[in-house]
């Protein structure tokens, strides 16, 4: 693989995005407003559920940490991979043909096609929440913790990407599949729920089949102090699993794909 | 009337064509619900009840709310598209009223979906049958049905009035997503309004969104008296009237500014 070429493509996409984004600045204010409302609603929702009590080992404070962590992961994911959501559009319009002809990996090109600068907002808005949790002194921050936290955020983004990519690849089979967007959206709204609600078989289901339990919970648990080293092995297994799943879905899907229009 | 029946037949065909897509979207509606309920059940296990809700009433609340929200009509996308691209021209030539045209299409879609929606509601209630609260008081059921029908009309009119701002605004899709965010919260789809802090409750009960989802479910659960239910239905009707008048005014003013772009 020619790494240099990929960097060149990435650089070009980045500069294009900046140009496109700065010409539609009117959206910026609405995006800020939307982000703030979303965050406030989420906090009110959890406040209503917790009402001064605990859910398993999670206090309301821990839940705020989970909300912030989830936002960080969403920010990175949305910044890089908004393109994944438009796979159905590529298929439906037949645009996928042009992508397949390009001299870079079509998968890479589709995933990174639209960088979303506004996604950074998601992380910025979550910062005050994160700082608030830090100020309450309920979490332990050390150098090792911080490094582990960042590692698990990275793993969370990877798992989310691989899973989303597999899901969206389904559109190679079912052509008119706008609803995949909403399934995808609804699923990833659930990553902000604390892991202690899942017990028994449901726990396995939501970590190794539909990974909503592990994406944001693991990094948050690093700071909460109830973390053990087996999670590292476990999450690496999950990354491998979802990586192969996305490969299989994409390759089999392409075999199945019969160009739409044209 | 014949014209409207023709419209309904057309819409029927469109709905049938997108069936596979619709099944997927129902999956999206239904799947998160058991997980949300799991969250509430775990919270209640630690603490019993909250603001008059127990496991049974909260589960019933969310199942009914989910069904209502699946039914809430929206024609925003189509209307904005028509206004922005000049597609309104063809409507002006049609022998039906604008509101009538969209209502007719929306009504057909909803009737078609209601069968499937009902099946899903039954499946969910059986799945949670140990907890699902069944209202046996006939008066409450009738009152709930009336307020529910009115709530669809109200939600539809608000959506319609806001989507017609595309006559004047360039960026109405941004406003739309913010409206949906606010509406889902203020209508109690995310969390029952009476679990919220007092001052938020006082504000939400004065807004029209209160009647879209929260109010019918409260009647179903028997959490309001007959008198309050009737009073609420009356208020709901007044909101509908107000939004209808706004629509009328908007339409009149809008047509004056409408430039028929690309037409």
Short mmCIF file of C-alpha atoms in Angstrom, two decimals:
data_model
loop_
_atom_site.label_atom_id
_atom_site.label_comp_id
_atom_site.label_asym_id
_atom_site.label_seq_id
_atom_site.Cartn_x
_atom_site.Cartn_y
_atom_site.Cartn_z
CA UNK A 1 0.00 0.00 0.00
CA UNK A 2 1.34 3.40 -0.93
CA UNK A 3 1.05 5.35 2.32
CA UNK A 4 2.30 8.57 0.76
CA UNK A 5 -0.56 8.66 -1.71
CA UNK A 6 -3.09 8.21 1.09
CA UNK A 7 -1.63 11.14 2.96
CA UNK A 8 -1.88 13.24 -0.16
CA UNK A 9 -5.56 12.31 -0.57
CA UNK A 10 -6.23 13.03 3.09
CA UNK A 11 -4.56 16.44 2.80
CA UNK A 12 -6.66 17.29 -0.24
CA UNK A 13 -9.89 16.20 1.46
CA UNK A 14 -8.99 18.29 4.48
CA UNK A 15 -8.39 21.45 2.52
CA UNK A 16 -11.57 20.90 0.51
CA UNK A 17 -13.57 20.47 3.68
CA UNK A 18 -12.20 23.68 5.15
CA UNK A 19 -13.14 25.57 2.01
CA UNK A 20 -16.64 24.11 1.90
CA UNK A 21 -17.23 24.62 5.60
CA UNK A 22 -16.16 28.23 5.72
CA UNK A 23 -18.56 29.08 2.93
CA UNK A 24 -21.56 27.81 4.91
CA UNK A 25 -20.90 29.57 8.19
CA UNK A 26 -24.60 30.29 8.79
CA UNK A 27 -25.06 26.72 9.98
CA UNK A 28 -22.52 27.15 12.72
CA UNK A 29 -24.76 28.98 15.17
CA UNK A 30 -27.58 26.47 14.69
CA UNK A 31 -25.13 23.63 15.26
CA UNK A 32 -23.97 25.15 18.53
CA UNK A 33 -27.55 25.60 19.66
CA UNK A 34 -28.46 22.05 18.73
CA UNK A 35 -25.41 20.66 20.51
CA UNK A 36 -26.21 22.56 23.69
CA UNK A 37 -29.86 21.46 23.71
CA UNK A 38 -28.88 17.84 23.11
CA UNK A 39 -26.42 17.88 25.98
CA UNK A 40 -28.82 19.58 28.40
CA UNK A 41 -31.65 17.17 27.54
CA UNK A 42 -29.32 14.22 28.12
CA UNK A 43 -28.25 15.53 31.52
CA UNK A 44 -31.86 16.25 32.55
CA UNK A 45 -32.83 12.75 31.41
CA UNK A 46 -30.18 11.09 33.55
CA UNK A 47 -30.91 13.37 36.47
CA UNK A 48 -34.57 12.27 36.31
CA UNK A 49 -33.58 8.61 36.26
CA UNK A 50 -30.97 8.76 38.99
CA UNK A 51 -32.68 11.12 41.41
CA UNK A 52 -29.83 11.00 44.00
CA UNK A 53 -29.49 7.25 43.77
CA UNK A 54 -27.13 4.80 42.13
CA UNK A 55 -27.55 2.48 39.19
CA UNK A 56 -25.35 -0.49 40.03
CA UNK A 57 -21.90 0.98 40.66
CA UNK A 58 -22.74 4.17 38.77
CA UNK A 59 -23.58 7.40 40.55
CA UNK A 60 -25.01 10.43 38.75
CA UNK A 61 -21.51 11.92 38.74
CA UNK A 62 -20.10 8.84 37.04
CA UNK A 63 -22.89 9.12 34.55
CA UNK A 64 -21.84 12.68 33.74
CA UNK A 65 -18.34 11.34 33.11
CA UNK A 66 -19.90 8.77 30.79
CA UNK A 67 -21.83 11.49 28.95
CA UNK A 68 -18.66 13.54 28.43
CA UNK A 69 -16.68 10.48 27.33
CA UNK A 70 -19.41 9.53 24.91
CA UNK A 71 -19.30 13.03 23.44
CA UNK A 72 -15.51 12.82 22.98
CA UNK A 73 -15.89 9.55 21.11
CA UNK A 74 -18.71 10.94 18.97
CA UNK A 75 -16.63 14.01 18.19
CA UNK A 76 -13.67 11.99 16.89
CA UNK A 77 -15.94 9.57 15.05
CA UNK A 78 -18.05 12.28 13.41
CA UNK A 79 -15.01 14.34 12.53
CA UNK A 80 -13.41 11.49 10.59
CA UNK A 81 -16.14 9.12 9.52
CA UNK A 82 -19.33 11.01 8.56
CA UNK A 83 -18.83 9.47 5.12
CA UNK A 84 -19.84 6.06 6.46
CA UNK A 85 -23.40 7.29 6.86
CA UNK A 86 -23.65 8.06 3.15
CA UNK A 87 -22.83 4.58 1.84
CA UNK A 88 -26.56 4.06 1.00
CA UNK A 89 -26.47 7.26 -1.09
CA UNK A 90 -23.43 6.03 -3.03
CA UNK A 91 -25.25 2.80 -3.78
CA UNK A 92 -28.56 4.37 -4.68
CA UNK A 93 -27.18 7.03 -6.98
CA UNK A 94 -24.67 4.71 -8.62
CA UNK A 95 -21.87 7.08 -7.50
CA UNK A 96 -20.15 4.05 -6.02
CA UNK A 97 -18.96 3.13 -9.53
CA UNK A 98 -16.75 6.20 -9.76
CA UNK A 99 -15.31 5.53 -6.32
CA UNK A 100 -14.48 1.92 -7.26
CA UNK A 101 -12.49 3.14 -10.24
CA UNK A 102 -10.22 5.45 -8.22
CA UNK A 103 -6.64 4.37 -7.49
CA UNK A 104 -7.09 4.41 -3.70
CA UNK A 105 -8.96 1.97 -1.50
CA UNK A 106 -12.68 2.70 -2.06
CA UNK A 107 -13.34 1.92 1.57
CA UNK A 108 -10.87 4.56 2.70
CA UNK A 109 -12.25 7.10 0.25
CA UNK A 110 -15.87 6.59 1.28
CA UNK A 111 -15.18 6.62 5.01
CA UNK A 112 -13.08 9.78 5.03
CA UNK A 113 -14.84 11.53 2.15
CA UNK A 114 -16.46 14.28 4.24
CA UNK A 115 -14.52 15.47 7.22
CA UNK A 116 -16.87 17.23 9.59
CA UNK A 117 -15.17 20.13 11.30
CA UNK A 118 -18.28 21.02 13.32
CA UNK A 119 -17.95 17.71 15.15
CA UNK A 120 -15.19 19.31 17.21
CA UNK A 121 -18.02 21.25 18.87
CA UNK A 122 -19.36 18.05 20.43
CA UNK A 123 -16.09 17.68 22.29
CA UNK A 124 -15.84 21.35 23.25
CA UNK A 125 -19.37 21.34 24.70
CA UNK A 126 -18.54 18.24 26.74
CA UNK A 127 -15.47 19.86 28.29
CA UNK A 128 -17.34 21.82 31.00
CA UNK A 129 -19.11 18.61 32.04
CA UNK A 130 -15.78 16.81 32.21
CA UNK A 131 -14.18 19.61 34.21
CA UNK A 132 -17.16 19.62 36.59
CA UNK A 133 -16.73 15.90 37.27
CA UNK A 134 -13.01 16.45 37.87
CA UNK A 135 -13.78 19.25 40.33
CA UNK A 136 -15.99 17.02 42.46
CA UNK A 137 -12.94 14.90 43.22
CA UNK A 138 -14.79 11.61 42.78
CA UNK A 139 -12.49 10.37 40.06
CA UNK A 140 -8.80 9.50 40.24
CA UNK A 141 -6.60 11.05 37.62
CA UNK A 142 -3.05 9.73 37.26
CA UNK A 143 -0.71 9.61 34.31
CA UNK A 144 -1.41 5.93 33.70
CA UNK A 145 -5.15 6.51 33.98
CA UNK A 146 -5.06 9.32 31.47
CA UNK A 147 -3.08 7.27 28.96
CA UNK A 148 -5.44 4.32 29.41
CA UNK A 149 -8.43 6.64 29.01
CA UNK A 150 -7.08 7.95 25.71
CA UNK A 151 -6.31 4.41 24.55
CA UNK A 152 -9.86 3.31 25.28
CA UNK A 153 -11.33 6.34 23.55
CA UNK A 154 -9.31 5.30 20.52
CA UNK A 155 -10.57 1.72 20.82
CA UNK A 156 -14.14 2.97 21.24
CA UNK A 157 -13.92 5.00 18.03
CA UNK A 158 -12.47 2.00 16.20
CA UNK A 159 -15.23 -0.35 17.34
CA UNK A 160 -17.89 2.19 16.48
CA UNK A 161 -16.42 2.71 13.04
CA UNK A 162 -16.13 -0.99 12.23
CA UNK A 163 -19.64 -1.70 13.44
CA UNK A 164 -21.16 1.27 11.64
CA UNK A 165 -19.34 0.34 8.47
CA UNK A 166 -20.64 -3.24 8.60
CA UNK A 167 -24.18 -2.01 9.22
CA UNK A 168 -24.09 0.53 6.41
CA UNK A 169 -22.61 -2.04 4.02
CA UNK A 170 -25.99 -3.78 4.20
CA UNK A 171 -27.17 -1.16 1.72
CA UNK A 172 -25.16 -3.02 -0.93
CA UNK A 173 -27.84 -5.69 -0.64
CA UNK A 174 -30.94 -3.61 0.05
CA UNK A 175 -30.79 -0.62 -2.24
CA UNK A 176 -33.40 1.72 -0.79
CA UNK A 177 -32.28 1.67 2.80
CA UNK A 178 -32.59 5.17 4.22
CA UNK A 179 -33.81 3.64 7.46
CA UNK A 180 -30.35 2.22 8.09
CA UNK A 181 -29.50 5.79 9.08
CA UNK A 182 -32.08 5.79 11.83
CA UNK A 183 -31.20 2.32 13.10
CA UNK A 184 -27.63 3.45 13.26
CA UNK A 185 -28.55 6.69 15.04
CA UNK A 186 -30.83 4.99 17.54
CA UNK A 187 -28.21 2.37 18.38
CA UNK A 188 -25.47 4.84 19.04
CA UNK A 189 -27.73 6.89 21.28
CA UNK A 190 -27.57 3.92 23.63
CA UNK A 191 -23.80 3.97 24.14
CA UNK A 192 -24.33 6.55 26.88
CA UNK A 193 -26.17 4.08 29.18
CA UNK A 194 -24.16 2.66 32.12
CA UNK A 195 -23.04 -0.95 31.67
CA UNK A 196 -24.55 -2.16 34.94
CA UNK A 197 -28.04 -2.36 33.44
CA UNK A 198 -26.99 -5.30 31.27
CA UNK A 199 -26.91 -8.68 32.98
CA UNK A 200 -26.30 -12.26 31.86
CA UNK A 201 -26.74 -13.03 28.19
CA UNK A 202 -27.78 -9.45 27.41
CA UNK A 203 -24.31 -8.36 28.52
CA UNK A 204 -22.65 -10.60 25.97
CA UNK A 205 -25.12 -9.52 23.29
CA UNK A 206 -24.35 -5.83 23.76
CA UNK A 207 -20.61 -6.19 23.95
CA UNK A 208 -19.72 -8.76 21.31
CA UNK A 209 -22.64 -8.64 18.88
CA UNK A 210 -24.03 -5.12 19.06
CA UNK A 211 -21.19 -3.28 20.83
CA UNK A 212 -23.16 -0.45 22.46
CA UNK A 213 -22.02 -1.43 25.95
CA UNK A 214 -18.27 -1.20 25.45
CA UNK A 215 -17.78 1.87 23.27
CA UNK A 216 -18.04 4.61 25.92
CA UNK A 217 -18.29 2.65 29.15
CA UNK A 218 -14.75 1.24 29.16
CA UNK A 219 -12.92 4.58 29.02
CA UNK A 220 -15.21 6.06 31.67
CA UNK A 221 -14.55 3.08 33.94
CA UNK A 222 -10.82 3.74 33.78
CA UNK A 223 -11.33 7.02 35.62
CA UNK A 224 -13.95 5.60 37.95
CA UNK A 225 -11.30 3.20 39.24
CA UNK A 226 -13.29 0.02 38.73
CA UNK A 227 -11.20 -1.19 35.90
CA UNK A 228 -9.25 -4.38 35.50
CA UNK A 229 -6.57 -5.33 33.05
CA UNK A 230 -8.61 -8.10 31.42
CA UNK A 231 -10.65 -5.33 29.78
CA UNK A 232 -7.67 -4.52 27.58
CA UNK A 233 -7.50 -8.05 26.20
CA UNK A 234 -11.25 -8.17 25.92
CA UNK A 235 -11.58 -4.91 24.02
CA UNK A 236 -8.75 -5.82 21.66
CA UNK A 237 -10.60 -9.04 20.86
CA UNK A 238 -13.71 -6.94 20.17
CA UNK A 239 -11.77 -4.61 17.84
CA UNK A 240 -10.46 -7.64 15.91
CA UNK A 241 -13.91 -9.12 15.72
CA UNK A 242 -15.63 -6.03 14.38
CA UNK A 243 -12.74 -5.29 12.04
CA UNK A 244 -13.13 -8.68 10.37
CA UNK A 245 -16.90 -8.31 10.32
CA UNK A 246 -16.63 -5.02 8.45
CA UNK A 247 -14.19 -6.58 5.96
CA UNK A 248 -16.50 -9.49 5.28
CA UNK A 249 -19.58 -7.27 4.94
CA UNK A 250 -17.83 -4.91 2.54
CA UNK A 251 -16.26 -7.60 0.33
CA UNK A 252 -19.37 -9.75 0.14
CA UNK A 253 -21.49 -6.66 -0.41
CA UNK A 254 -19.35 -5.53 -3.34
CA UNK A 255 -19.68 -8.96 -4.91
CA UNK A 256 -23.41 -8.54 -4.62
CA UNK A 257 -23.47 -4.97 -5.86
CA UNK A 258 -24.90 -4.43 -9.31
CA UNK A 259 -24.51 -0.80 -10.21
CA UNK A 260 -27.77 1.14 -9.76
CA UNK A 261 -28.38 3.64 -12.52
CA UNK A 262 -26.35 4.00 -15.73
CA UNK B 1 -64.08 14.03 -2.29
CA UNK B 2 -63.23 11.99 -5.38
CA UNK B 3 -60.08 14.04 -5.87
CA UNK B 4 -58.93 13.19 -2.37
CA UNK B 5 -59.62 9.51 -2.84
CA UNK B 6 -57.45 9.56 -5.97
CA UNK B 7 -54.71 11.19 -3.90
CA UNK B 8 -55.02 8.49 -1.26
CA UNK B 9 -54.64 5.75 -3.87
CA UNK B 10 -51.48 7.39 -5.17
CA UNK B 11 -49.99 7.66 -1.71
CA UNK B 12 -50.86 4.04 -1.05
CA UNK B 13 -48.72 2.98 -3.99
CA UNK B 14 -45.80 5.04 -2.75
CA UNK B 15 -45.99 3.54 0.71
CA UNK B 16 -46.08 0.03 -0.73
CA UNK B 17 -42.95 0.71 -2.75
CA UNK B 18 -40.94 1.67 0.30
CA UNK B 19 -42.13 -1.19 2.47
CA UNK B 20 -38.72 -2.77 3.11
CA UNK B 21 -37.42 0.57 4.21
CA UNK B 22 -40.37 0.98 6.50
CA UNK B 23 -39.74 -2.34 8.24
CA UNK B 24 -36.20 -1.23 8.90
CA UNK B 25 -37.37 2.07 10.35
CA UNK B 26 -39.79 0.28 12.66
CA UNK B 27 -36.86 -1.80 13.84
CA UNK B 28 -35.12 1.46 14.67
CA UNK B 29 -38.20 2.64 16.59
CA UNK B 30 -38.66 -0.53 18.59
CA UNK B 31 -35.19 -1.87 19.38
CA UNK B 32 -34.01 0.87 21.73
CA UNK B 33 -37.16 0.69 23.81
CA UNK B 34 -36.42 -2.50 25.79
CA UNK B 35 -32.96 -1.09 26.59
CA UNK B 36 -34.42 2.18 27.80
CA UNK B 37 -36.87 0.23 29.96
CA UNK B 38 -33.99 -1.86 31.30
CA UNK B 39 -32.36 1.38 32.45
CA UNK B 40 -35.50 2.49 34.29
CA UNK B 41 -36.09 -0.95 35.79
CA UNK B 42 -32.56 -1.05 37.15
CA UNK B 43 -33.01 2.43 38.63
CA UNK B 44 -36.31 1.44 40.25
CA UNK B 45 -34.82 -1.72 41.67
CA UNK B 46 -32.58 0.46 43.81
CA UNK B 47 -35.21 2.95 44.84
CA UNK B 48 -38.80 1.77 44.38
CA UNK B 49 -40.73 4.56 42.73
CA UNK B 50 -40.32 8.13 41.55
CA UNK B 51 -42.96 10.89 41.33
CA UNK B 52 -45.81 8.39 41.34
CA UNK B 53 -44.27 6.11 38.73
CA UNK B 54 -43.42 2.50 39.42
CA UNK B 55 -41.99 -0.13 37.10
CA UNK B 56 -45.42 -0.91 35.65
CA UNK B 57 -46.54 2.66 34.93
CA UNK B 58 -43.17 3.74 33.54
CA UNK B 59 -43.07 0.80 31.13
CA UNK B 60 -46.64 1.49 30.01
CA UNK B 61 -45.78 5.18 29.65
CA UNK B 62 -42.86 4.51 27.31
CA UNK B 63 -44.58 1.84 25.21
CA UNK B 64 -47.53 4.12 24.51
CA UNK B 65 -45.29 7.14 23.93
CA UNK B 66 -43.19 5.23 21.44
CA UNK B 67 -46.30 4.22 19.54
CA UNK B 68 -47.57 7.79 19.49
CA UNK B 69 -44.24 9.17 18.31
CA UNK B 70 -44.13 6.62 15.49
CA UNK B 71 -47.44 8.02 14.32
CA UNK B 72 -46.68 11.71 14.64
CA UNK B 73 -46.91 13.06 11.11
CA UNK B 74 -44.33 15.24 9.43
CA UNK B 75 -44.36 16.63 5.92
CA UNK B 76 -41.58 19.13 6.54
CA UNK B 77 -39.13 17.70 4.07
CA UNK B 78 -41.57 17.60 1.17
CA UNK B 79 -42.96 21.05 1.84
CA UNK B 80 -39.58 22.72 2.10
CA UNK B 81 -38.47 20.98 -1.06
CA UNK B 82 -41.56 22.21 -2.87
CA UNK B 83 -41.07 25.78 -1.69
CA UNK B 84 -37.35 25.92 -2.42
CA UNK B 85 -37.34 24.32 -5.84
CA UNK B 86 -40.45 25.92 -7.23
CA UNK B 87 -42.45 22.71 -6.98
CA UNK B 88 -45.25 24.69 -5.37
CA UNK B 89 -46.38 25.77 -8.84
CA UNK B 90 -47.94 22.40 -9.54
CA UNK B 91 -49.85 22.61 -6.27
CA UNK B 92 -51.27 25.97 -7.12
CA UNK B 93 -52.69 24.40 -10.27
CA UNK B 94 -54.23 21.46 -8.46
CA UNK B 95 -57.92 21.65 -7.56
CA UNK B 96 -57.27 20.79 -3.90
CA UNK B 97 -56.17 22.95 -0.97
CA UNK B 98 -52.53 22.82 0.05
CA UNK B 99 -53.20 21.70 3.60
CA UNK B 100 -55.81 19.29 2.28
CA UNK B 101 -53.36 17.76 -0.17
CA UNK B 102 -50.71 16.98 2.42
CA UNK B 103 -53.18 15.95 5.10
CA UNK B 104 -54.73 13.49 2.72
CA UNK B 105 -51.39 11.88 1.88
CA UNK B 106 -50.33 11.84 5.51
CA UNK B 107 -53.63 10.32 6.60
CA UNK B 108 -53.27 7.45 4.13
CA UNK B 109 -49.73 6.74 5.23
CA UNK B 110 -50.81 6.72 8.86
CA UNK B 111 -53.78 4.43 8.31
CA UNK B 112 -51.52 2.05 6.42
CA UNK B 113 -48.93 2.07 9.18
CA UNK B 114 -51.45 1.85 11.98
CA UNK B 115 -52.04 -1.85 11.35
CA UNK B 116 -48.38 -2.65 11.72
CA UNK B 117 -48.01 -0.19 14.56
CA UNK B 118 -50.80 -1.94 16.43
CA UNK B 119 -49.08 -5.30 15.96
CA UNK B 120 -45.86 -3.91 17.37
CA UNK B 121 -47.71 -2.41 20.33
CA UNK B 122 -49.30 -5.77 21.07
CA UNK B 123 -45.98 -7.64 20.77
CA UNK B 124 -44.28 -5.18 23.12
CA UNK B 125 -47.11 -5.33 25.62
CA UNK B 126 -46.97 -9.11 25.62
CA UNK B 127 -43.20 -9.01 26.01
CA UNK B 128 -43.66 -6.76 29.04
CA UNK B 129 -47.05 -8.22 29.96
CA UNK B 130 -46.05 -8.71 33.56
CA UNK B 131 -45.77 -4.95 33.82
CA UNK B 132 -48.07 -3.47 31.19
CA UNK B 133 -50.82 -1.47 32.86
CA UNK B 134 -54.25 -1.99 31.32
CA UNK B 135 -56.75 0.81 31.82
CA UNK B 136 -60.20 -0.68 32.36
CA UNK B 137 -62.14 2.55 32.92
CA UNK B 138 -64.07 3.13 29.67
CA UNK B 139 -64.33 6.90 30.20
CA UNK B 140 -60.57 7.23 30.43
CA UNK B 141 -60.14 5.23 27.25
CA UNK B 142 -62.61 7.39 25.34
CA UNK B 143 -61.06 10.61 26.66
CA UNK B 144 -57.60 9.32 25.76
CA UNK B 145 -58.72 8.48 22.23
CA UNK B 146 -60.16 11.97 21.71
CA UNK B 147 -57.07 13.72 23.02
CA UNK B 148 -54.86 11.39 20.98
CA UNK B 149 -56.62 12.22 17.72
CA UNK B 150 -56.43 15.92 18.55
CA UNK B 151 -52.76 15.55 19.41
CA UNK B 152 -51.95 14.21 15.95
CA UNK B 153 -53.82 17.12 14.40
CA UNK B 154 -51.96 19.56 16.64
CA UNK B 155 -48.53 18.04 15.98
CA UNK B 156 -49.27 18.05 12.28
CA UNK B 157 -50.35 21.68 12.24
CA UNK B 158 -47.32 22.86 14.20
CA UNK B 159 -45.08 20.95 11.81
CA UNK B 160 -46.92 22.47 8.87
CA UNK B 161 -46.77 26.02 10.19
CA UNK B 162 -43.03 25.73 10.89
CA UNK B 163 -42.21 24.10 7.57
CA UNK B 164 -43.91 26.93 5.74
CA UNK B 165 -41.34 29.33 7.19
CA UNK B 166 -39.32 28.11 4.19
CA UNK B 167 -41.19 30.84 2.31
CA UNK B 168 -38.91 33.30 4.05
CA UNK B 169 -35.98 31.41 5.54
CA UNK B 170 -33.03 30.00 3.67
CA UNK B 171 -32.06 27.48 6.29
CA UNK B 172 -35.19 25.82 7.47
CA UNK B 173 -33.67 22.34 7.86
CA UNK B 174 -31.49 23.56 10.73
CA UNK B 175 -34.57 24.95 12.44
CA UNK B 176 -36.34 21.68 11.82
CA UNK B 177 -33.81 19.56 13.67
CA UNK B 178 -33.82 21.95 16.61
CA UNK B 179 -37.62 21.93 16.64
CA UNK B 180 -37.70 18.13 16.72
CA UNK B 181 -35.20 18.03 19.55
CA UNK B 182 -37.22 20.48 21.60
CA UNK B 183 -40.56 18.91 20.69
CA UNK B 184 -39.54 15.37 21.63
CA UNK B 185 -38.35 16.61 24.99
CA UNK B 186 -41.23 18.98 25.79
CA UNK B 187 -43.86 16.45 24.72
CA UNK B 188 -42.50 13.95 27.22
CA UNK B 189 -41.13 11.41 24.77
CA UNK B 190 -37.72 11.34 26.42
CA UNK B 191 -38.79 11.45 30.03
CA UNK B 192 -42.28 11.78 31.63
CA UNK B 193 -42.76 15.49 32.27
CA UNK B 194 -43.94 15.02 35.85
CA UNK B 195 -40.63 13.45 36.87
CA UNK B 196 -38.81 16.69 36.03
CA UNK B 197 -38.03 19.49 38.52
CA UNK B 198 -41.03 21.65 39.46
CA UNK B 199 -40.08 24.80 37.59
CA UNK B 200 -39.59 22.89 34.32
CA UNK B 201 -42.96 21.19 34.83
CA UNK B 202 -44.70 24.52 35.28
CA UNK B 203 -43.28 25.80 31.99
CA UNK B 204 -43.95 22.63 29.97
CA UNK B 205 -47.61 22.41 31.02
CA UNK B 206 -48.26 25.83 29.45
CA UNK B 207 -46.90 24.83 26.05
CA UNK B 208 -48.75 23.13 23.18
CA UNK B 209 -46.21 20.26 23.06
CA UNK B 210 -47.56 19.08 26.41
CA UNK B 211 -50.66 17.84 24.59
CA UNK B 212 -48.83 16.04 21.80
CA UNK B 213 -47.73 12.98 23.71
CA UNK B 214 -47.66 13.49 27.45
CA UNK B 215 -51.29 14.42 27.99
CA UNK B 216 -52.97 11.43 26.24
CA UNK B 217 -50.70 9.02 28.11
CA UNK B 218 -51.56 10.69 31.42
CA UNK B 219 -55.24 10.14 30.69
CA UNK B 220 -54.58 6.51 29.81
CA UNK B 221 -52.74 5.99 33.09
CA UNK B 222 -55.64 7.66 34.92
CA UNK B 223 -53.34 10.29 36.40
CA UNK B 224 -55.77 13.14 35.74
CA UNK B 225 -59.39 13.54 36.82
CA UNK B 226 -62.22 13.41 34.25
CA UNK B 227 -62.67 17.15 34.72
CA UNK B 228 -59.00 17.93 34.06
CA UNK B 229 -59.02 15.62 31.07
CA UNK B 230 -61.96 17.48 29.52
CA UNK B 231 -60.38 20.84 30.33
CA UNK B 232 -57.15 19.66 28.70
CA UNK B 233 -58.96 18.51 25.59
CA UNK B 234 -60.58 21.93 25.33
CA UNK B 235 -57.19 23.65 25.63
CA UNK B 236 -55.85 21.29 22.99
CA UNK B 237 -58.66 22.27 20.65
CA UNK B 238 -57.86 25.95 21.21
CA UNK B 239 -54.21 25.32 20.34
CA UNK B 240 -55.33 23.61 17.14
CA UNK B 241 -57.49 26.57 16.23
CA UNK B 242 -54.62 29.01 16.87
CA UNK B 243 -52.20 27.08 14.71
CA UNK B 244 -54.79 26.77 11.97
CA UNK B 245 -55.22 30.54 11.93
CA UNK B 246 -51.45 30.98 11.82
CA UNK B 247 -51.31 28.61 8.86
CA UNK B 248 -53.97 30.64 7.06
CA UNK B 249 -52.09 33.88 7.60
CA UNK B 250 -48.79 32.34 6.58
CA UNK B 251 -50.24 30.97 3.38
CA UNK B 252 -51.65 34.35 2.43
CA UNK B 253 -48.44 36.22 3.17
CA UNK B 254 -46.26 33.46 1.78
CA UNK B 255 -47.88 33.40 -1.63
CA UNK B 256 -47.18 37.10 -1.95
CA UNK B 257 -43.45 36.55 -1.47
CA UNK B 258 -43.26 33.27 -3.37
CA UNK B 259 -41.05 33.70 -6.42
CA UNK B 260 -41.46 30.30 -8.06
CA UNK B 261 -37.77 29.59 -8.35
CA UNK B 262 -36.66 27.46 -11.24
CA UNK B 263 -40.22 27.39 -12.46
#
